[in-house]
Amino acid sequence: MSATTEHATMNIKLIVWRQAAADKPGQFETYEARDITPHHSFLEMLDVVNEDLIKAGKDPIAFDHDCREGICGMCSAVVNGVPHGGHERTTLCQLHMRKFKDGDAIYVEPWRARAFPILRDLIVDRGALDKLIQTAGYVSCHTGGVADGNAILVGKPEADYAMDAAECIGCGACVAACPNSAAMLFAGAKISQLAELPQGQVEAPQRVAAMVKAMAELGFGNCSNHYECEGACPKGIKVKFIARMNREFTKALFLEKIGAISTVRAASEG
Ligand code: SF4
Ligand code: FES
């Protein structure tokens, strides 16, 4: 798509998934987004359409958003078949209309995954990701006071690695992009981040076992190496973190086998 010039406005044909509630059937409806500038963000373009719908006495399009700065992970829609619209390291709220041109037709749909039921229009329930974190995606051992934080030295490469993994904002685009609706990029990032740091290493085997079990229970699928998750991730999370998760899981099984820990098989097999 060619970029739109600085001062031009454009009219866009929007084909949007409308669904009144989780238990109601949905369908695509077509709208005109008029006088959109290249500086409008995608969500601001939806705001313009919604103002017209409200003036006409119709229900506005429901969509998730909060920070609109690419930080919170709330915005979530599939644009022309790609979560967040498919621009490198760009959330939907940071996607600008200069990436489109006058007369374009744009399809907008919610995330589609078994673990993310549609609540209304473009809003899905991503609570399954929260439940996954509640399962074991944290450190519960005593890590000391403030002074101890600085006393435990962490090497620069390890800190950088953990920070790269911690960039995940929990948007769920990786799940929406995966043909198996796997949450392994999300879980792998959290498991890798904590397993890399001294404070997270104590519980690493139990954490990976519990989170692998929870992923299956919550309705997520398994990774089959399509790499679609990495392509859709607005924070550049790499599939190397899925490989790390698999290594951590194998290590946990080995530790259980030699009797060093006891909960792995129970946690991973139910
Ligand atoms: S790994 Fe990327 S796509 Fe998946 S939840 Fe985190 S930020 Fe979103
Ligand atoms: S609205 Fe917060 S990341 Fe898009």
Tab-separated table of C-alpha atoms in Angstrom, residues 3-4 7 20 37 42 52 66-68 81 92 97 110 170 174 181 186 205 214 216 221 234 246 256 263:
chain	number	residue	atom	x	y	z
A	3	ALA	CA	1.554	6.105	1.856
A	4	THR	CA	-1.044	8.904	1.806
A	7	HIS	CA	-2.698	16.904	4.040
A	20	ALA	CA	-24.157	-8.183	20.114
A	37	THR	CA	-6.355	12.033	7.780
A	42	PHE	CA	-6.550	3.197	13.556
A	52	ASP	CA	-21.305	8.938	13.050
A	66	ASP	CA	-6.617	1.747	27.193
A	67	CYS	CA	-3.196	3.423	26.882
A	68	ARG	CA	-3.241	3.991	23.095
A	81	GLY	CA	-6.423	-11.015	8.272
A	92	LEU	CA	-3.251	-1.544	16.631
A	97	MET	CA	-3.972	5.638	8.669
A	110	PRO	CA	-11.817	-9.863	16.743
A	170	GLY	CA	-0.011	-9.764	27.041
A	174	CYS	CA	0.422	-14.541	19.172
A	181	SER	CA	-4.215	-20.969	19.028
A	186	PHE	CA	3.376	-15.600	25.774
A	205	PRO	CA	10.900	-26.410	37.345
A	214	ALA	CA	-2.538	-24.779	32.547
A	216	ALA	CA	-3.850	-27.221	27.896
A	221	GLY	CA	-3.170	-25.485	21.464
A	234	PRO	CA	4.031	-6.119	18.346
A	246	ASN	CA	10.797	-26.588	26.066
A	256	GLU	CA	11.841	-35.193	38.819
A	263	THR	CA	5.753	-32.028	41.660
